[in-house]
Tab-separated table of C-alpha atoms in Angstrom:
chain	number	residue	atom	x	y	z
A	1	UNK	CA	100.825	45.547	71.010
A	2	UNK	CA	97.434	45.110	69.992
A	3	UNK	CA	98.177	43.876	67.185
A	4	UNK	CA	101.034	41.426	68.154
A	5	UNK	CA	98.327	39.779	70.356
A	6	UNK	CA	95.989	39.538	67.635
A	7	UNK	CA	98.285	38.064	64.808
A	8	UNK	CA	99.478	35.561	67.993
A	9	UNK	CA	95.943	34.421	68.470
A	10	UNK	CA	95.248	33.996	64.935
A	11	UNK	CA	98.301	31.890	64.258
A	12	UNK	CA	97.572	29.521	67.330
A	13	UNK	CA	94.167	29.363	65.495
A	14	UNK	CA	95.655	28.452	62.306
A	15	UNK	CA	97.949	25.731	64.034
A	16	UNK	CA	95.015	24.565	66.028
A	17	UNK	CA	92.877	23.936	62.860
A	18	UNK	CA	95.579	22.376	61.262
A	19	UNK	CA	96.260	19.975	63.836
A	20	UNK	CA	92.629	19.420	64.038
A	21	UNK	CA	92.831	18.450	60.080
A	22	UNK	CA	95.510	16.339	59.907
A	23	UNK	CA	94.201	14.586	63.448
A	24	UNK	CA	90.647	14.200	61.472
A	25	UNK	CA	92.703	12.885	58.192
A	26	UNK	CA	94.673	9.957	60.668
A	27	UNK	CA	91.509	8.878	62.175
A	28	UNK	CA	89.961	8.922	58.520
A	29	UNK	CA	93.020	6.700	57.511
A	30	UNK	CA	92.480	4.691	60.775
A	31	UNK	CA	88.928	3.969	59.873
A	32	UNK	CA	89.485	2.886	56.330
A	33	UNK	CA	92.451	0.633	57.217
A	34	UNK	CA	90.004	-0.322	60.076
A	35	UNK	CA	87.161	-0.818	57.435
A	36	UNK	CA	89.197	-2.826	54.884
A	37	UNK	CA	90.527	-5.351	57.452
A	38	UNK	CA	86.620	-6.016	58.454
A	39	UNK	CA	86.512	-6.780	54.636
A	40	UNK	CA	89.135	-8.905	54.170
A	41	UNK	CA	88.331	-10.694	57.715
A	42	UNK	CA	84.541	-10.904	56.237
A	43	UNK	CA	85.609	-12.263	52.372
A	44	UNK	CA	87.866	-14.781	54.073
A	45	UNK	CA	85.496	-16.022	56.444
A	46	UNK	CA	82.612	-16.083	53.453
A	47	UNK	CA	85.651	-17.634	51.377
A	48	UNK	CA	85.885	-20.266	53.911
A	49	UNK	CA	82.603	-20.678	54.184
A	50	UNK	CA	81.780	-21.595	50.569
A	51	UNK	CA	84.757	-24.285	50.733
A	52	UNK	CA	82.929	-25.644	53.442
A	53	UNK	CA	80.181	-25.512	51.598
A	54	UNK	CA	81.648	-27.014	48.174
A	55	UNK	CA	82.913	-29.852	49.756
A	56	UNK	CA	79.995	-30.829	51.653
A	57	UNK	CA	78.246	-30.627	48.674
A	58	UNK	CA	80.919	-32.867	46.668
A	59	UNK	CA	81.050	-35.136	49.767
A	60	UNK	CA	77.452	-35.625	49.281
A	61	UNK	CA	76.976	-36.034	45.751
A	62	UNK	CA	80.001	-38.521	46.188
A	63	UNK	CA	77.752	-40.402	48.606
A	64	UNK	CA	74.617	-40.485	46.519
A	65	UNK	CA	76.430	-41.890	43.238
A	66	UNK	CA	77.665	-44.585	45.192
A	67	UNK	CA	74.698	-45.257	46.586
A	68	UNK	CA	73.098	-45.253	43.707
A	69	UNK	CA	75.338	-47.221	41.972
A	70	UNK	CA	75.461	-49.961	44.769
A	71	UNK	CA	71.506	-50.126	44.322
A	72	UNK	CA	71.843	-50.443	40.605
A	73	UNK	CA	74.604	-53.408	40.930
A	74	UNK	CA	72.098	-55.261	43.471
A	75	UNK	CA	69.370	-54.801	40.570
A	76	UNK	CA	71.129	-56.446	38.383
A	77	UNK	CA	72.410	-58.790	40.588
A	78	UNK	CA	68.981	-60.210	41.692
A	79	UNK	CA	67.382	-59.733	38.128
A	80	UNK	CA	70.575	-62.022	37.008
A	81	UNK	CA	69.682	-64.592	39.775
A	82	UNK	CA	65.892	-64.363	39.299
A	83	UNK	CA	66.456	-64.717	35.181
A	84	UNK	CA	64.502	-67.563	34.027
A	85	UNK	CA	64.138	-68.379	29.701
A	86	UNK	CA	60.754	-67.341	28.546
A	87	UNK	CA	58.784	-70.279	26.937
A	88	UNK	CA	55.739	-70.083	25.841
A	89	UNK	CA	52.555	-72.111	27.164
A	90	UNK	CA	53.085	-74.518	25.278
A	91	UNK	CA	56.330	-75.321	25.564
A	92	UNK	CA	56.477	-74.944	29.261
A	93	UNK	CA	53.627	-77.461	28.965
A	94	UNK	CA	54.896	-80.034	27.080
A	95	UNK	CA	58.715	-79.684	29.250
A	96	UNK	CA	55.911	-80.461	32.403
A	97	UNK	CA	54.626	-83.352	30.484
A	98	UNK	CA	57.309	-84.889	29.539
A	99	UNK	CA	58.968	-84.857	33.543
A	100	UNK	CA	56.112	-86.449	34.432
A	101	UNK	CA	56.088	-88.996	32.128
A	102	UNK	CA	59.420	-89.399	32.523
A	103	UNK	CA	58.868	-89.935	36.596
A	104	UNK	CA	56.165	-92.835	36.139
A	105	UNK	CA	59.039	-95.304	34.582
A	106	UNK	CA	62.154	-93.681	36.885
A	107	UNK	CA	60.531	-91.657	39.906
A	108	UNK	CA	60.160	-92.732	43.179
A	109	UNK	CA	56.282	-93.787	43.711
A	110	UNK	CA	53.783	-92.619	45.689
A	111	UNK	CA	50.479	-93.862	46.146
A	112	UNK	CA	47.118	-92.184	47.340
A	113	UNK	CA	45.295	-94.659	49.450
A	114	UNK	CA	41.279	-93.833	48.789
A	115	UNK	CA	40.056	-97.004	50.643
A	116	UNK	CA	38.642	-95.165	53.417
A	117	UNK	CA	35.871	-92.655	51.976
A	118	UNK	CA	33.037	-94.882	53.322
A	119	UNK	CA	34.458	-92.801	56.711
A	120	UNK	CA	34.096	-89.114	55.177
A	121	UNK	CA	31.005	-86.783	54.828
A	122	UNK	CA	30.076	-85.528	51.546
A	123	UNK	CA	31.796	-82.184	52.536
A	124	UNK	CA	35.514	-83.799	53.854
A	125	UNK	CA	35.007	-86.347	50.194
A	126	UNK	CA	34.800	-82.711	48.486
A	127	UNK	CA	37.987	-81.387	50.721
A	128	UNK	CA	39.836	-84.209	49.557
A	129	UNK	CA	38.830	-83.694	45.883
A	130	UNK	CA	40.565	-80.424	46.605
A	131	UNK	CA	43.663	-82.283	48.118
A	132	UNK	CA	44.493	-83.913	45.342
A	133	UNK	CA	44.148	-81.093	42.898
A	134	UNK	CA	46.632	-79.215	44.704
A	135	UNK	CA	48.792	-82.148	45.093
A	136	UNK	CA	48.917	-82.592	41.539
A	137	UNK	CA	49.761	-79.157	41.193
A	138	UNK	CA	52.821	-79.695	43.120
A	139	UNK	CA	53.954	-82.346	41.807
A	140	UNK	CA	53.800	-80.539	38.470
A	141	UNK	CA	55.796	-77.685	39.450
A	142	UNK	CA	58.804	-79.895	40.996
A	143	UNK	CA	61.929	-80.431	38.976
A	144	UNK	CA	61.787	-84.142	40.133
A	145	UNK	CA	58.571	-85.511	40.174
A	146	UNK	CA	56.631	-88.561	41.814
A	147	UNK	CA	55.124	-91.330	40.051
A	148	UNK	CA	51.455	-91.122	41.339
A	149	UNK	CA	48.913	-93.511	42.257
A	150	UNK	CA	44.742	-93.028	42.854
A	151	UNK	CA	44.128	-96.490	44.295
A	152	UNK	CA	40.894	-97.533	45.197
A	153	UNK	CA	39.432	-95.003	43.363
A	154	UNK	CA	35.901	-96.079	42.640
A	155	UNK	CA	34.441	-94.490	39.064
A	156	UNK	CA	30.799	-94.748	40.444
A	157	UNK	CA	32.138	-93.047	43.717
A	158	UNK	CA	31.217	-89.733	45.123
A	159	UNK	CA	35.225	-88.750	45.137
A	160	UNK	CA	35.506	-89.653	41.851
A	161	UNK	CA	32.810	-87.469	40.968
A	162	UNK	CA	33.949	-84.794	42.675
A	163	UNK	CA	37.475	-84.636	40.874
A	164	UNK	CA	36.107	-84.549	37.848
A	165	UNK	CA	33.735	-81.740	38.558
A	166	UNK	CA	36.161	-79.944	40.783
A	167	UNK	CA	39.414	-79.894	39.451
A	168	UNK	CA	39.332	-78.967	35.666
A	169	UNK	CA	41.290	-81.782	33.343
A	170	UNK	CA	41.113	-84.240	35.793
A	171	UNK	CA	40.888	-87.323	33.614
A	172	UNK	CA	43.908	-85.769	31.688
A	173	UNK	CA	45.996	-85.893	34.683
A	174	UNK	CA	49.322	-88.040	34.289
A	175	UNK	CA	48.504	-90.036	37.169
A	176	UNK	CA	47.826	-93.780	37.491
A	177	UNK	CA	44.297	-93.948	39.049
A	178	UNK	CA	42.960	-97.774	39.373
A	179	UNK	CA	40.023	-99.047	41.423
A	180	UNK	CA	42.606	-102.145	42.744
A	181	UNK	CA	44.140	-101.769	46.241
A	182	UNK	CA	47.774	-100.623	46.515
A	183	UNK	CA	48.668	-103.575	48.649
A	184	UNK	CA	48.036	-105.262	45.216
A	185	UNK	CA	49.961	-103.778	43.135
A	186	UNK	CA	53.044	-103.135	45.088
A	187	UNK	CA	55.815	-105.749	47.014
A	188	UNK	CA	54.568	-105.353	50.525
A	189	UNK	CA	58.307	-105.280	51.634
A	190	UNK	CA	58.643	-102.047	49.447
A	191	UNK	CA	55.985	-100.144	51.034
A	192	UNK	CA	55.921	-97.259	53.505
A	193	UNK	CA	52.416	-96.243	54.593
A	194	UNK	CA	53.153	-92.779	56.218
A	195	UNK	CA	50.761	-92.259	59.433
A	196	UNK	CA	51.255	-89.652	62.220
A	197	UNK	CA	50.230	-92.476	64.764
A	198	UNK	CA	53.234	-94.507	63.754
A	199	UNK	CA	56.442	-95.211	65.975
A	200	UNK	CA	59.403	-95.095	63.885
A	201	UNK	CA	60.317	-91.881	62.532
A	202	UNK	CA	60.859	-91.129	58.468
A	203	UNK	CA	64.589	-91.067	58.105
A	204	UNK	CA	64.910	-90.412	54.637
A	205	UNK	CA	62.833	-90.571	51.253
A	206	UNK	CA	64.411	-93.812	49.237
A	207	UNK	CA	63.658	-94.096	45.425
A	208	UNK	CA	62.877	-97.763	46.208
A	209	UNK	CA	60.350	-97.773	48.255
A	210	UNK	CA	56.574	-96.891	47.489
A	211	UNK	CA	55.420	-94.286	50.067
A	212	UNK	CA	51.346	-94.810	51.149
A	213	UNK	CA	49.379	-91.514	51.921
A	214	UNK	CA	45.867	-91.997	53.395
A	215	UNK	CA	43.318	-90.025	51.707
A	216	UNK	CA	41.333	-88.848	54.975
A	217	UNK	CA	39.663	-85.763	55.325
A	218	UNK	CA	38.276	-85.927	59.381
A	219	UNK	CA	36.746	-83.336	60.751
A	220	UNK	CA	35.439	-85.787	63.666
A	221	UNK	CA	39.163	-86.908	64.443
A	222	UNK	CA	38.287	-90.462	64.348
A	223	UNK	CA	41.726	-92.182	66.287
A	224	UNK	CA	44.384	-94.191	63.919
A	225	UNK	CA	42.198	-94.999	61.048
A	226	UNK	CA	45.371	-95.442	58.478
A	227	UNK	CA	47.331	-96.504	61.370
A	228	UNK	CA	44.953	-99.323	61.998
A	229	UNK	CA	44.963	-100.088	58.172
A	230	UNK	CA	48.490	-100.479	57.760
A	231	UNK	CA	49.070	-102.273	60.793
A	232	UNK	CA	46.293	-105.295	59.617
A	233	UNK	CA	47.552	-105.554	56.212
A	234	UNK	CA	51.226	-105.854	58.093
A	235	UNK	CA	53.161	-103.006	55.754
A	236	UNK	CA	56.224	-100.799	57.348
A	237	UNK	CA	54.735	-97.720	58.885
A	238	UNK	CA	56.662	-94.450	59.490
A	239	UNK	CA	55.763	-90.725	60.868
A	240	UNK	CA	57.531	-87.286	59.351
A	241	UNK	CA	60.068	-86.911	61.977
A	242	UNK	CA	58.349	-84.007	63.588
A	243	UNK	CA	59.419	-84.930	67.135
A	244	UNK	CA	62.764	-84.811	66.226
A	245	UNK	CA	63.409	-81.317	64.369
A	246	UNK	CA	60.623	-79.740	65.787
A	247	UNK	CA	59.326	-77.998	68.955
A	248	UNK	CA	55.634	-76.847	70.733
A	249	UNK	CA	55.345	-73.305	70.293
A	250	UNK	CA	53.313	-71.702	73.216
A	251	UNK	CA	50.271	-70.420	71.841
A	252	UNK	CA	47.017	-68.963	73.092
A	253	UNK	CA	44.879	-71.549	72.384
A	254	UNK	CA	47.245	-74.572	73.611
A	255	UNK	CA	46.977	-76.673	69.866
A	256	UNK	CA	49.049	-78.691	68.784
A	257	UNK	CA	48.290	-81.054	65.535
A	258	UNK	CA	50.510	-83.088	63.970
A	259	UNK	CA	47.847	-84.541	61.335
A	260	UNK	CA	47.897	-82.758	57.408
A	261	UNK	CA	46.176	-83.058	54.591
A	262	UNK	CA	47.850	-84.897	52.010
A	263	UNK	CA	48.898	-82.253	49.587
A	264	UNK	CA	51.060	-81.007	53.226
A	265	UNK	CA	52.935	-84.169	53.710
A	266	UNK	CA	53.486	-84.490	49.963
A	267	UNK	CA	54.786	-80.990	49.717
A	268	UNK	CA	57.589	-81.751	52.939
A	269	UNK	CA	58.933	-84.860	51.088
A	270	UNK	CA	58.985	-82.581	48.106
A	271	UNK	CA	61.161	-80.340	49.959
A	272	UNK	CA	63.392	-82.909	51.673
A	273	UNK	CA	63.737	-84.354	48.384
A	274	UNK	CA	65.452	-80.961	46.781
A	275	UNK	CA	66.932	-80.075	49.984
A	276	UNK	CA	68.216	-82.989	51.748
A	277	UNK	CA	66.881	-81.386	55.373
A	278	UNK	CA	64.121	-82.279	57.623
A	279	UNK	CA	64.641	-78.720	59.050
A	280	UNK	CA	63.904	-76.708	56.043
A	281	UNK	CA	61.388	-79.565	54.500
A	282	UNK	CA	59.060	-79.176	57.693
A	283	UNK	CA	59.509	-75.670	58.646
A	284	UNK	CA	58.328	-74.951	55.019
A	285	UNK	CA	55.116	-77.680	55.011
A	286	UNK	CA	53.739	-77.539	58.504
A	287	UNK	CA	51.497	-74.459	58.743
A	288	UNK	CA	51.852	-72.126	62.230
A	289	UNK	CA	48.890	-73.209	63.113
A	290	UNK	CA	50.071	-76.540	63.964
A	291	UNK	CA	51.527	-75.030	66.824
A	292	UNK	CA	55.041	-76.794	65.643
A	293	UNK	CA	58.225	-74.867	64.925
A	294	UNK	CA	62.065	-75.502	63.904
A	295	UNK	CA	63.991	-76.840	66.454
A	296	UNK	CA	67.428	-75.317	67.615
A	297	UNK	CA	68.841	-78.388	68.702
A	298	UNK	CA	67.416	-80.869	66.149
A	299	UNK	CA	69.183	-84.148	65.811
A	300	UNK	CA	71.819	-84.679	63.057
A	301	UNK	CA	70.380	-85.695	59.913
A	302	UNK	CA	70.807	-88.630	58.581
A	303	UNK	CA	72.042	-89.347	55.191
A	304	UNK	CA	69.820	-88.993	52.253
């Protein structure tokens, strides 16, 4: 009996440790399916990942090509607008030379009146030296230049001095400089003498007419000097039409000027002249610290 009990508990055993085995093999199985799922969860997810990341990165390089493109089309867009020929010195000076030779038989005059430097110090005389250097300049650099006048330029004069030991090439300037008056040389009915103290307002710059700048450098501010010229020899006057196209900006100091040197008015009917607008002809000539700026509700031009 013994022995029955003994084979008995040694069979259970076996059973038991079989069980035990093939319970240990399923949870084996269970843990490697388990296992390979996390893989395939974790590649797909990392798969997904990188796609993300691919097209991100193709999105982006996408983006940067076009940008870059875009900047390269504006390039050469500007560099086509900004293309000028090359000449040489030489030939851009003789193209200069013949414009303005060209505008002293078909350009509109205007006429430097130097009557008044029995007014000026030593100092404003050199200023206005200056002036007329830089007006020169401008009118060089224009595609439709003035016909010039120095009138009453005296050769035993300070000024006259003064240009020539200021502004190099001076007596080879392509300008007409006499000591005679303008109001001699010119139909009085054809003149404009251009004085901030006049009444009427410039309305536009006419070929016909001659157009009177009064070369006055005064630091004193003595009141309506060309004013009172022009009105005594009885000539048209006019003002640049600052009133109309222009406003008073506030400013610290409370200035407001509407007198400029001669190179500044000659530089606005420059402008008007190649733009047709008071606007953009005064906005451009009248420095800021005039205390003067474009007005929004300017008057209507009139025609050119």
């Amino acid at each position: 009996m013994n022995e029955k009990l003994c084979s008995s508990v040694a069979q259970q055993m076996i059973l038991t440790e079989d069980s035990v085995s093939d319970l240990m093999e399923l949870l084996s199985v269970d843990v490697e399916l388990s296992s390979s799922a996390a893989d395939r969860e974790e590649t797909l997810c990392s798969k997904n990942v990188m796609r993300k990341q691919r097209n991100w990165e193709r999105r982006l390089e996408a983006k940067r090509r076009k940008r870059k493109e875009e900047k390269q089309r504006r390039k050469q867009s500007q560099q086509e607008k900004d293309f000028v020929p090359q000449f040489s010195k030489r030939v851009v000076k003789a193209i200069t030379k013949e414009r303005l030779e060209e505008a002293r038989t078909t350009g509109p005059r205007l006429c430097v009146d130097l009557s008044m430097t029995d007014c000026m110090s030593h100092k404003e005389i050199s200023r206005l030296a200056c002036q007329i250097r830089r007006l020169y300049g401008s009118n060089k650099k224009t595609q439709q230049p003035f016909h010039l006048f120095l009138t009453d330029m005296k050769k035993d004069g300070l000024l006259y001095r003064e240009c020539i030991r200021m502004n190099a090439g001076f007596l080879n300037y392509l300008i007409d400089v006499t000591e005679d008056s303008w109001i001699e040389l010119f139909p009085s009915e054809d003149i404009i003498y251009l004085t901030p103290d006049a009444s009427e307002a410039l309305e536009q710059v006419d070929d016909d007419k001659v157009y009177i700048l009064g070369g006055l450098v005064d630091e004193s501010i003595q009141k309506k000097i060309s004013y009172t010229r022009a009105k005594e020899l009885g000539v048209q006057m006019a003002r640049l039409p600052i009133d109309e196209y222009m406003v008073k900006k506030p400013n610290s100091k409370n200035f407001y000027s509407k007198i400029l040197a001669i190179n500044q008015v000659f530089e606005i009917l420059l402008t008007y002249r190649d733009t047709g607008s008071w606007t953009t002809a005064l906005s451009a000539g009248i420095p800021v610290g005039k205390g003067y700026v474009a007005s929004s509700e300017a008057l209507p031009e009139g025609p050119r």
